mmCIF file of C-alpha atoms in Angstrom:
data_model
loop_
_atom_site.group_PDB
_atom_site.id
_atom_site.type_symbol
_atom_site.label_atom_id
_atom_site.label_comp_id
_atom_site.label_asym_id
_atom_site.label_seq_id
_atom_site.Cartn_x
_atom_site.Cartn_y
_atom_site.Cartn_z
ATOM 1 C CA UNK A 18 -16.311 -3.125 24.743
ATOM 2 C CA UNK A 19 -13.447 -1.864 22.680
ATOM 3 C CA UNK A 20 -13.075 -3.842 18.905
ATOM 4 C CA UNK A 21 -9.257 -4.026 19.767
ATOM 5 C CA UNK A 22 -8.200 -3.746 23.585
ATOM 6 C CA UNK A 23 -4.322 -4.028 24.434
ATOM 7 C CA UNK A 24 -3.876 -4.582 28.026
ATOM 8 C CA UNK A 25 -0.206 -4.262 29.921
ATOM 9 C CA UNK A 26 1.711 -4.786 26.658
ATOM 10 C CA UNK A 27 5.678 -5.671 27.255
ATOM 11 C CA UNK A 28 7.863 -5.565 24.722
ATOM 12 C CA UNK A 29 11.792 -5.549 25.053
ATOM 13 C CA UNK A 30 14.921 -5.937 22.937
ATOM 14 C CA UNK A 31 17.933 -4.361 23.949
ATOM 15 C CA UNK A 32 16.159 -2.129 26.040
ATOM 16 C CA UNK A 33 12.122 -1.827 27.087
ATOM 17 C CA UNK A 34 10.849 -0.710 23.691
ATOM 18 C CA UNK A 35 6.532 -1.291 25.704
ATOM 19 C CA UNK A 36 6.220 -1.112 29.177
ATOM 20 C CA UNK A 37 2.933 -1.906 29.937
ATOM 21 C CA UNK A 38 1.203 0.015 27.147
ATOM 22 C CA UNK A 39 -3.000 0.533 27.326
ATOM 23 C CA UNK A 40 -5.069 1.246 24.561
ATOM 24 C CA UNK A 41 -8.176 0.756 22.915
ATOM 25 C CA UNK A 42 -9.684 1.290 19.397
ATOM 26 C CA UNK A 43 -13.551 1.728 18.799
ATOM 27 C CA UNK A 44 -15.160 -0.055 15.969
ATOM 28 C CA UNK A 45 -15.014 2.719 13.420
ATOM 29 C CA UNK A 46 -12.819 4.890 14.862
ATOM 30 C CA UNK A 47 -9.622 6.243 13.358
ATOM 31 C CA UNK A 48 -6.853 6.556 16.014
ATOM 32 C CA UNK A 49 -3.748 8.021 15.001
ATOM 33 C CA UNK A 50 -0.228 6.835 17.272
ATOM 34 C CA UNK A 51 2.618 9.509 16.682
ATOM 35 C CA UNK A 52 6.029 10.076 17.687
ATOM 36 C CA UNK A 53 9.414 10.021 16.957
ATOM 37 C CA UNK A 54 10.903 7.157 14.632
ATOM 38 C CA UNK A 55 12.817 4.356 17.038
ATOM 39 C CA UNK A 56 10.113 4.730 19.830
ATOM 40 C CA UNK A 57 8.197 1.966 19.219
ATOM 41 C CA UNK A 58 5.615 2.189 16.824
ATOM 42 C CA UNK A 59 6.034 -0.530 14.410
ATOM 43 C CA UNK A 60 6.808 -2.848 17.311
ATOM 44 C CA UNK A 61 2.908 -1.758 18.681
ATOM 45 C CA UNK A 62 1.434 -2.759 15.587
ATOM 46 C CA UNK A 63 3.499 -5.943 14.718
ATOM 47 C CA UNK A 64 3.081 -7.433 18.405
ATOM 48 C CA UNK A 65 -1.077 -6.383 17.211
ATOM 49 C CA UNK A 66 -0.624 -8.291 14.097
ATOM 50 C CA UNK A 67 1.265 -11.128 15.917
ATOM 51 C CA UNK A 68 4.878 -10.696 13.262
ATOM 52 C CA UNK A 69 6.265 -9.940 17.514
ATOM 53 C CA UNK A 70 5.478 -11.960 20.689
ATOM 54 C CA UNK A 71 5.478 -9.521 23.516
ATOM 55 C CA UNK A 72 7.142 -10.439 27.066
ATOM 56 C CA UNK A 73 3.631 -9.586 28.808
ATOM 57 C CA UNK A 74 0.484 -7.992 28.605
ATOM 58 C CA UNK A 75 -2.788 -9.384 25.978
ATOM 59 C CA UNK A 76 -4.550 -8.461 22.671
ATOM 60 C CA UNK A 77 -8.223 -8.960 22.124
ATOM 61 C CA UNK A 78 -9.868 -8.462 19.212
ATOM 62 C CA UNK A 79 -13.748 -8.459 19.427
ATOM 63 C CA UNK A 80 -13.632 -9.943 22.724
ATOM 64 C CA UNK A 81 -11.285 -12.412 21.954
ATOM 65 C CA UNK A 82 -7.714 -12.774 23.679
ATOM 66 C CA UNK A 83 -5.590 -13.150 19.936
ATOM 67 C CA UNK A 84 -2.288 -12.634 22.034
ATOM 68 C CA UNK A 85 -0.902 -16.564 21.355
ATOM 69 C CA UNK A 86 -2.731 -16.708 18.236
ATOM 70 C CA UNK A 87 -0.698 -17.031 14.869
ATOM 71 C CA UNK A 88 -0.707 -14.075 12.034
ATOM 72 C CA UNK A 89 -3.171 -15.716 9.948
ATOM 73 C CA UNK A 90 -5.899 -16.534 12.547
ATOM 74 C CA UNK A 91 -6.250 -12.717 13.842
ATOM 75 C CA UNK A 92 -7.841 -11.167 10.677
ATOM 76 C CA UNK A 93 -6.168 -7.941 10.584
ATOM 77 C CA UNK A 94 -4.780 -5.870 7.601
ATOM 78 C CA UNK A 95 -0.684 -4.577 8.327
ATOM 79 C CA UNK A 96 0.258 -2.318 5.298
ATOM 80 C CA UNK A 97 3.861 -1.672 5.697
ATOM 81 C CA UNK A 98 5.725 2.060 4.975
ATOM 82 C CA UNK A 99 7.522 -0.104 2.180
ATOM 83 C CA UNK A 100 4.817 -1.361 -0.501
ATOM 84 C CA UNK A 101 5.883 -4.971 -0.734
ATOM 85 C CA UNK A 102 4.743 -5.067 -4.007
ATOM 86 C CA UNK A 103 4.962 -8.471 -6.129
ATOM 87 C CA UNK A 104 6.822 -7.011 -8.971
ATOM 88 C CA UNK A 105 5.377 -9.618 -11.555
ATOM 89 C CA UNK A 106 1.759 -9.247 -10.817
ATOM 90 C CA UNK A 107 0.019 -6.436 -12.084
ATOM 91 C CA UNK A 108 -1.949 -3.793 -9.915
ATOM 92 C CA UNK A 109 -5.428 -5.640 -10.317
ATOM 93 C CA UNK A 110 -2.991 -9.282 -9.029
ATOM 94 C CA UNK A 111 -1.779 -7.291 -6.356
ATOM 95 C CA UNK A 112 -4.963 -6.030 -4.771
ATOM 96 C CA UNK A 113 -6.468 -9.445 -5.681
ATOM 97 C CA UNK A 114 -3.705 -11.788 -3.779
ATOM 98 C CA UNK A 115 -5.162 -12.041 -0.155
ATOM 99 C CA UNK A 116 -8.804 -12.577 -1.729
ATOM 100 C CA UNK A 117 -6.839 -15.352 -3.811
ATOM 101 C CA UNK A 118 -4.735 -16.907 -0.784
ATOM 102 C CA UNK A 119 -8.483 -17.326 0.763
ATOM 103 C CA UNK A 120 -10.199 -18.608 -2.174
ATOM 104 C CA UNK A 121 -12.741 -16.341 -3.029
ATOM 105 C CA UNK A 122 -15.229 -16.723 -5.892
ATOM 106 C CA UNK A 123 -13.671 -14.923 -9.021
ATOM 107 C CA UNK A 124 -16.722 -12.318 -9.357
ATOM 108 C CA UNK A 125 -16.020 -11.482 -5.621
ATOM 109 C CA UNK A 126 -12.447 -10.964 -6.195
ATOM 110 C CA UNK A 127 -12.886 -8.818 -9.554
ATOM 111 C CA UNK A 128 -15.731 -6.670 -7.644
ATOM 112 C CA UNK A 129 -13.743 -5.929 -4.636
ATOM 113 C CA UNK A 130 -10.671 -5.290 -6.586
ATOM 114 C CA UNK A 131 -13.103 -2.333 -8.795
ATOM 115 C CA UNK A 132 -14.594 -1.229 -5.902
ATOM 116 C CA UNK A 133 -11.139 -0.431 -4.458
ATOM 117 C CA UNK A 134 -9.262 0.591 -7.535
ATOM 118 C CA UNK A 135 -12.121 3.010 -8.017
ATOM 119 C CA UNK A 136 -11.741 4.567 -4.128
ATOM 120 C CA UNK A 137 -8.336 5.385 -4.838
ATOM 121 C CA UNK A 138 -8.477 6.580 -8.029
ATOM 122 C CA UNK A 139 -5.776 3.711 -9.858
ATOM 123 C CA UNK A 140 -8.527 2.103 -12.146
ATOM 124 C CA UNK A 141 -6.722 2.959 -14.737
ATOM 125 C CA UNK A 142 -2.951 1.325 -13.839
ATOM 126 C CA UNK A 143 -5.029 -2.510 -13.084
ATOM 127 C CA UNK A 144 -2.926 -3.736 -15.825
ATOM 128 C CA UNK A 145 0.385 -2.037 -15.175
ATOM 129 C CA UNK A 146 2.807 -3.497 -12.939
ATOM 130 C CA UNK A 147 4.940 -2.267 -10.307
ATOM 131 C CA UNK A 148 7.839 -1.440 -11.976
ATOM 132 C CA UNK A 149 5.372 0.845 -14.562
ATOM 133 C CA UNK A 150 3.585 3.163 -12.259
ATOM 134 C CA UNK A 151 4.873 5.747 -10.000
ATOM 135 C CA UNK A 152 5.660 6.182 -6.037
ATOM 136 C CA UNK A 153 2.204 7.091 -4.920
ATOM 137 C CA UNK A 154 0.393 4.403 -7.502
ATOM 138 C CA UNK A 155 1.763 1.955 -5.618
ATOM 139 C CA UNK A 156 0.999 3.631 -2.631
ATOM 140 C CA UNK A 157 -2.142 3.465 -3.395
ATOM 141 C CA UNK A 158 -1.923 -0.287 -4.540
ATOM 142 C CA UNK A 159 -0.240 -1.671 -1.181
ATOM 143 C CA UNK A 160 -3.431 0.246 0.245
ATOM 144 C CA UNK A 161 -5.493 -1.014 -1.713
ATOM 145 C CA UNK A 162 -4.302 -4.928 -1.077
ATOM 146 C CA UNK A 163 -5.206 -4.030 2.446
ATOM 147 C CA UNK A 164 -8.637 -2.227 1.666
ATOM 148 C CA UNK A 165 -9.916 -5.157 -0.085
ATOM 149 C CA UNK A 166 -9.808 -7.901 2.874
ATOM 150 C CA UNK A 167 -12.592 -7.527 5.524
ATOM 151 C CA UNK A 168 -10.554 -7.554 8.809
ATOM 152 C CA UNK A 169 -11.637 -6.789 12.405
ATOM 153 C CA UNK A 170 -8.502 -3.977 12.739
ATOM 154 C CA UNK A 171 -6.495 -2.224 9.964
ATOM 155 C CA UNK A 172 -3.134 -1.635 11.138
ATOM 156 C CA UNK A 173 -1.615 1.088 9.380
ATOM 157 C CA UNK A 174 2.339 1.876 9.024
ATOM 158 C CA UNK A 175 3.184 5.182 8.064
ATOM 159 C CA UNK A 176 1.462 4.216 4.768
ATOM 160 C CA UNK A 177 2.348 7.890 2.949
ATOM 161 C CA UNK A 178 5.549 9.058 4.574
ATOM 162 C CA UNK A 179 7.734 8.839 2.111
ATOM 163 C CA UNK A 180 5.412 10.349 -0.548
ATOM 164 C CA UNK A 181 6.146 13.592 -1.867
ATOM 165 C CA UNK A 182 3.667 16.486 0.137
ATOM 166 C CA UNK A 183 0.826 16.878 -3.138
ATOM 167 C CA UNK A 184 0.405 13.144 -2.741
ATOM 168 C CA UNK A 185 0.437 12.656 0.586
ATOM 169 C CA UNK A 186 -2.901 15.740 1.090
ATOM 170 C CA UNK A 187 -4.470 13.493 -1.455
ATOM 171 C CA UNK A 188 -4.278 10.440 0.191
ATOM 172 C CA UNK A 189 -5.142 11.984 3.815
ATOM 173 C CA UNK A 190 -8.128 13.444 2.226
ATOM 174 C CA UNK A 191 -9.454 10.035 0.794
ATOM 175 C CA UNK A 192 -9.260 8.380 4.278
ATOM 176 C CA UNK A 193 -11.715 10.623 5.678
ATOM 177 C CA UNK A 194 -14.045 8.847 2.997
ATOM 178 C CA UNK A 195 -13.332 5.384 3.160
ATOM 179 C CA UNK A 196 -16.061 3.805 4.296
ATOM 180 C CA UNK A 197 -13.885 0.477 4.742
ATOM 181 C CA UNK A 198 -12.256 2.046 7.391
ATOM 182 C CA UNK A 199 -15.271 3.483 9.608
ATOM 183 C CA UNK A 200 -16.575 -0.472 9.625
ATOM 184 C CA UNK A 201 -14.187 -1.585 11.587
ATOM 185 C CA UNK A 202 -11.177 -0.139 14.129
ATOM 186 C CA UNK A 203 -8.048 1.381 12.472
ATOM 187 C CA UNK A 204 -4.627 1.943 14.246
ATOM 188 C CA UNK A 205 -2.339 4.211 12.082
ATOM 189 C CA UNK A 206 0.808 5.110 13.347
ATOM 190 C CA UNK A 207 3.185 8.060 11.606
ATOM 191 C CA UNK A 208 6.012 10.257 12.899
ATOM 192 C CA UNK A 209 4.266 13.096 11.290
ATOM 193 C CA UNK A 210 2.234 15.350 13.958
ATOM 194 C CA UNK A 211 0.349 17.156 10.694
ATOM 195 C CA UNK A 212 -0.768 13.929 9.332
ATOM 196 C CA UNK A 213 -2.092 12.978 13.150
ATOM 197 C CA UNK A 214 -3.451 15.763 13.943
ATOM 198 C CA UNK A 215 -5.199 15.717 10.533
ATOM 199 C CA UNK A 216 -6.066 11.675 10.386
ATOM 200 C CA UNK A 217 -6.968 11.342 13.861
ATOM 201 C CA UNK A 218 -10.558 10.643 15.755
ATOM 202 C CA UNK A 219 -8.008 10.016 18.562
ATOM 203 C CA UNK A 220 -4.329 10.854 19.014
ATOM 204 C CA UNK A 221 -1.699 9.132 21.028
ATOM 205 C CA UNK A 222 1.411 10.365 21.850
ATOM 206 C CA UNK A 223 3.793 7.980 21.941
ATOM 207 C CA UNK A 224 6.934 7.961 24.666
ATOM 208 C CA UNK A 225 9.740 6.130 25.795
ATOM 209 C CA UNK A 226 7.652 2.941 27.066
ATOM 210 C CA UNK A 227 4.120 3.839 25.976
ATOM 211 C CA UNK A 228 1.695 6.655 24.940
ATOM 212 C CA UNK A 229 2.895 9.764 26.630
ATOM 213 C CA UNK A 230 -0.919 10.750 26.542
ATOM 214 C CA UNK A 231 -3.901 10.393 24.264
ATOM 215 C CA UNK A 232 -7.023 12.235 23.683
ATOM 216 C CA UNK A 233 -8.695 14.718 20.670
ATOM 217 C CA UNK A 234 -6.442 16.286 18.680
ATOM 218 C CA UNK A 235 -7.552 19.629 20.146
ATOM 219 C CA UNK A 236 -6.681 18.498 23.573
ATOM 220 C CA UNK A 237 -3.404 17.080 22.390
ATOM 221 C CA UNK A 238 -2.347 19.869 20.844
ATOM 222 C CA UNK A 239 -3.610 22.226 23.225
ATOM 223 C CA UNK A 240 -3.248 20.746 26.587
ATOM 224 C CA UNK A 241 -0.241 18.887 26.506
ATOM 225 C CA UNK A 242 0.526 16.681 29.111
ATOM 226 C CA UNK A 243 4.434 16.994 29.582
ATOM 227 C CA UNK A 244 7.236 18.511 27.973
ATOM 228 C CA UNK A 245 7.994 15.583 25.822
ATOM 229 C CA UNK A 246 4.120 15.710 24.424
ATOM 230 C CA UNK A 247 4.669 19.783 24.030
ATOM 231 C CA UNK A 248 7.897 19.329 22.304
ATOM 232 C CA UNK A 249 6.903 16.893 19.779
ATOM 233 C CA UNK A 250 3.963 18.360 18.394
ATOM 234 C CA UNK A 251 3.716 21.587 16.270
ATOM 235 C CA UNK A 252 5.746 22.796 13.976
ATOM 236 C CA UNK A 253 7.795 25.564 14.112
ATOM 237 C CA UNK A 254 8.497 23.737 17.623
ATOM 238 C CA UNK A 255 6.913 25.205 20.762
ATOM 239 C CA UNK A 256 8.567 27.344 22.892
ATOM 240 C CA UNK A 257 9.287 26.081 26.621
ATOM 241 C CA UNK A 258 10.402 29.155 28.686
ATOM 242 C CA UNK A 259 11.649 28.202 32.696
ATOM 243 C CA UNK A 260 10.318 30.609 34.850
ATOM 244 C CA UNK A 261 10.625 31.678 38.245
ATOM 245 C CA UNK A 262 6.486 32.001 40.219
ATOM 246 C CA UNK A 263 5.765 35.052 41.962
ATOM 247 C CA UNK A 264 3.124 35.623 43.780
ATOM 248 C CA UNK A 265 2.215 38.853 46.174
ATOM 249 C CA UNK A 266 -1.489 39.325 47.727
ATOM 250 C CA UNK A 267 -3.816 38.041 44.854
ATOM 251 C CA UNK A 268 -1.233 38.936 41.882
ATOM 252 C CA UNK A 269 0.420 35.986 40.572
ATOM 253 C CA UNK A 270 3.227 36.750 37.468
ATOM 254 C CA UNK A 271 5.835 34.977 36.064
ATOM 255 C CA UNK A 272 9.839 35.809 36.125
ATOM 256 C CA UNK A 273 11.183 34.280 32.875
ATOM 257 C CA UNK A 274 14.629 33.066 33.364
ATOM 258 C CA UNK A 275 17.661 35.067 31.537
ATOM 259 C CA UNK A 276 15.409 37.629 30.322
ATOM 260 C CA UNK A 277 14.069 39.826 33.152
ATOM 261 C CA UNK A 278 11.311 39.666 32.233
ATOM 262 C CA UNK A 279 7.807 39.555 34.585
ATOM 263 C CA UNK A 280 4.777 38.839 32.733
ATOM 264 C CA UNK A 281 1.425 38.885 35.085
ATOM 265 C CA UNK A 282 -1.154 36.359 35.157
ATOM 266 C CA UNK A 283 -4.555 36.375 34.006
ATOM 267 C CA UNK A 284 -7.055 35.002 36.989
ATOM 268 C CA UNK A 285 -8.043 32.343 35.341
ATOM 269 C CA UNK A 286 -4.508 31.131 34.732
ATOM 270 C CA UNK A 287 -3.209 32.173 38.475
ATOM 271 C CA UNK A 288 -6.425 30.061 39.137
ATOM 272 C CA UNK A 289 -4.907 27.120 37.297
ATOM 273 C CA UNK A 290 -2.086 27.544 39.770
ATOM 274 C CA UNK A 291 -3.719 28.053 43.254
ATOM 275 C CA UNK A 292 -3.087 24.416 43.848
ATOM 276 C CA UNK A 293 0.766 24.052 43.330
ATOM 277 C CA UNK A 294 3.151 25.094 45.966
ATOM 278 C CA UNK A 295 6.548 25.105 43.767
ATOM 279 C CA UNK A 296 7.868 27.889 42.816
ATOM 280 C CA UNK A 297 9.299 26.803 39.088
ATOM 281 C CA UNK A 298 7.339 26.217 36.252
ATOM 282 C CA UNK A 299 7.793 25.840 32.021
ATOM 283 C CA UNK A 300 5.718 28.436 30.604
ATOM 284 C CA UNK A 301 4.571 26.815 27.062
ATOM 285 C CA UNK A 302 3.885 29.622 23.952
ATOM 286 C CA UNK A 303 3.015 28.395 20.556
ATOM 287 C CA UNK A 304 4.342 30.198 17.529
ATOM 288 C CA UNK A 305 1.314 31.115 17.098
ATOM 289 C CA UNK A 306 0.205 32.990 19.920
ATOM 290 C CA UNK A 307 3.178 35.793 19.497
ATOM 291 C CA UNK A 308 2.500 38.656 17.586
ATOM 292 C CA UNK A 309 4.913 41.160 16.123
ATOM 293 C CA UNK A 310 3.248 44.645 17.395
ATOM 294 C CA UNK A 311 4.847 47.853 16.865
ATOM 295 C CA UNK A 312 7.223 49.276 19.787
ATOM 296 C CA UNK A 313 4.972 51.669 20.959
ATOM 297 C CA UNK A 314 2.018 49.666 20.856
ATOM 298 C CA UNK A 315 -0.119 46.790 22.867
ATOM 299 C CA UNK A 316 -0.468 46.207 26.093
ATOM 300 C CA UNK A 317 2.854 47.038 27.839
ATOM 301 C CA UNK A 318 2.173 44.772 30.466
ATOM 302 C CA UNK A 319 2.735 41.712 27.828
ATOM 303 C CA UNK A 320 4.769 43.450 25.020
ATOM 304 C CA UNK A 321 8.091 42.361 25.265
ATOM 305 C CA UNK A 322 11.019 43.679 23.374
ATOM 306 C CA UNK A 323 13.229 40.993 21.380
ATOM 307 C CA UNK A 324 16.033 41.145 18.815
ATOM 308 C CA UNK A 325 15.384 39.446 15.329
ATOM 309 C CA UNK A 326 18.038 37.282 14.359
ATOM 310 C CA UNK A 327 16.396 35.360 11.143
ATOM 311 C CA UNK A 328 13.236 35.159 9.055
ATOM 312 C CA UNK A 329 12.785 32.291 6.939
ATOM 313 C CA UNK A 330 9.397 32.562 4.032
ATOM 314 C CA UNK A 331 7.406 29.291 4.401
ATOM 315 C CA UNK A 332 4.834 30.021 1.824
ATOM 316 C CA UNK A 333 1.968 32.341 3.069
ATOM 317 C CA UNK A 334 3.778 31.935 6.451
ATOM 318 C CA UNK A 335 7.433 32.585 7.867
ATOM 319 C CA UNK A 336 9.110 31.474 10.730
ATOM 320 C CA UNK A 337 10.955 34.213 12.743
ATOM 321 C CA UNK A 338 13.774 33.618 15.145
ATOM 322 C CA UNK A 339 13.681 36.079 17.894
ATOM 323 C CA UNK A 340 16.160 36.542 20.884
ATOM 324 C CA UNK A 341 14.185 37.374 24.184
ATOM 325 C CA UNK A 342 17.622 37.764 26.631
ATOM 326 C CA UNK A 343 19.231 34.874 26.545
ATOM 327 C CA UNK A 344 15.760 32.818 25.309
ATOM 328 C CA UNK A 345 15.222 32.140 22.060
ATOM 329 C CA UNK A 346 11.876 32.702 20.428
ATOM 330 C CA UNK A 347 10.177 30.588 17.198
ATOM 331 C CA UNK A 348 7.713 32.804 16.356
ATOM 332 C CA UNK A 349 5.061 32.291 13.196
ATOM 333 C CA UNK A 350 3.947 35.429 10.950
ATOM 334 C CA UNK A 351 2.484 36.460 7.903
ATOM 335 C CA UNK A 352 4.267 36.272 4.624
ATOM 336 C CA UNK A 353 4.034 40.684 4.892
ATOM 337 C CA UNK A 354 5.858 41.025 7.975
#
């Protein structure tokens, strides 16, 4: 059994924002929801923590149907993309104030609050307030408040977003290694596919309605289950070519649209094909799988010849922009191109 199982989850404002949304989340296991910002996210997690009532569906946690159950009786941990700091407590207060609001011992609460302070690295700043440490400090307080409870689910809103990109590759690296988060079931949600694809045991897609699909971030990535899973993850964005399929004796190819262009068909990938009877399909190439070869060389059968139309340096990569007909082509190189 799942530590938190959603079943059928409903959830409508103005328009269906859930429609009957599945998931579960292993104890210790880190799943990661992405997508685009408005698609429902934060309503997932706040209809989890019980801040929304959903029209249908349930939410058990450990077993336990928590779906009519108030905020305060579902022990889980929401840390918010804004910190919601108190801004006249100190750090050390901060972390400290759900321990507090349940009474624990004072030698509990200062060891829990060290413990934490000292996994995130802000054991120095206990006795600063808000208003005296920086963007990711407090950051790393609001995650700390959360880190120091014992909940059955942490429920995780784009926690690091809005951090600058040297902060945010710290913080992703010290979730791998907190060990508070591998006791019990964690649902993160971002609308960054790096930081999913980086964070995540699991990764769900998230659509209009629900998860689009969900699975490794290999598979993901990789196999993408629809256009709207393709197009959303990867950056520079993935290229989606219509094409026309051919197919004479035991050759299969593909006629890409505006280009005149036929590229043939490996057998395992006319295998892939032997099934469907259409005869359009949305080839799918990562900028990463073109190469720039010279005119005269590779294999002429898939060598195709395209007019460069920008290059933009992105560190030890660059993105090219490459016109293929009338197709457009993202294509990702080395900085010596």
């Amino acid at each position: 059994m799942a530590l938190l199982e959603i079943r059928g989850l409903c959830k409508a404002f103005d328009h269906v924002v859930l429609d009957r949304l599945d998931l579960d989340v292993e104890a210790g296991e880190f799943l990661v929801v992405v997508g685009p910002s408005g698609i429902g996210k934060t309503t997932l997690l706040r209809c989890v923590a019980g801040l929304e009532t959903p029209q249908a569906g349930t939410v058990r946690i450990r077993g336990t149907d928590v779906t009519d159950l108030p905020p305060y009786r579902r022990n889980v941990a929401l840390t918010f993309e804004s910190y919601a700091l108190y801004p006249h407590l100190t750090v050390f207060e901060n972390i400290a104030s759900p321990l507090r609001a349940r009474r624990r011992p004072a030698e509990e609460i200062r060891r829990k609050v060290q413990e934490v302070a000292r996994l995130l690295r802000i054991e120095h700043i206990l006795d600063h307030r808000p208003g005296e440490i920086s963007g990711g400090q407090k950051q790393r307080t609001a995650l700390g408040r959360t880190l120091v409870r014992d909940p059955d689910v942490f429920l995780l809103d784009e926690p690091i977003s809005h951090l600058d990109a040297k902060i945010r590759h710290e913080l992703r690296e010290q979730f791998h290694h907190l060990e508070e988060l591998r006791r019990t079931a964690t649902l993160y949600v971002t609308h960054d596919y790096a930081e999913a694809l980086s964070l995540g045991d699991r990764v769900g897609v998230m659509g209009p309605g629900g998860l689009a699909q969900i699975g490794s971030p290999e598979e993901v990535f990789e196999r993408p289950r629809n256009l709207f899973v393709a197009r959303h993850l990867g950056q520079p964005t993935i290229n989606l070519l219509p094409a026309g399929l051919r197919r004479q004796d035991d050759r299969v190819s593909l006629e890409l649209e505006g280009t005149g262009v036929r590229l043939p068909l490996a057998a395992p990938q006319a295998a892939a094909l032997a099934a469907y009877r259409g005869d359009r399909v949305v080839l799918g190439v990562r900028p990463h799988h073109i190469a720039l070869v010279e005119s005269a060389g590779g294999d002429e059968a898939t060598t195709l010849e395209a007019r460069v139309e920008l290059y933009e340096a992105l560190g030890a990569k660059g993105v090219l922009l490459a016109e293929l007909g009338t197709t457009r082509l993202n294509v990702l190189t080395p900085i010596d191109v």
